[in-house]
Amino acid sequence: MIEVIFVPYCLMVFAYFILLFVVCLILLFVCFYFMRRSFANIIV
């Protein structure tokens, strides 16, 4: 019975970490995009 509960829990944690990684990646991309735009505005 322990394995039956343990496997879905591991998959849930794994999916949660993947989701967290994707969200961080998107936030970094958005921050980089806005920084690049602001730097371009400063240069122009």
Short mmCIF file of C-alpha atoms in Angstrom, two decimals, residues 28-42:
data_model
loop_
_atom_site.label_atom_id
_atom_site.label_comp_id
_atom_site.label_asym_id
_atom_site.label_seq_id
_atom_site.Cartn_x
_atom_site.Cartn_y
_atom_site.Cartn_z
CA LEU A 28 13.34 35.66 -16.27
CA PHE A 29 12.43 36.00 -19.97
CA VAL A 30 9.87 38.75 -19.23
CA CYS A 31 12.35 40.62 -16.99
CA PHE A 32 15.07 40.35 -19.65
CA TYR A 33 12.64 41.59 -22.33
CA PHE A 34 11.59 44.65 -20.30
CA MET A 35 15.21 45.40 -19.33
CA ARG A 36 16.25 45.22 -22.98
CA ARG A 37 13.40 47.56 -23.93
CA SER A 38 14.31 50.05 -21.19
CA PHE A 39 18.01 49.93 -22.18
CA ALA A 40 17.04 50.53 -25.81
CA ASN A 41 14.95 53.52 -24.74
CA ILE A 42 17.89 54.92 -22.74
#
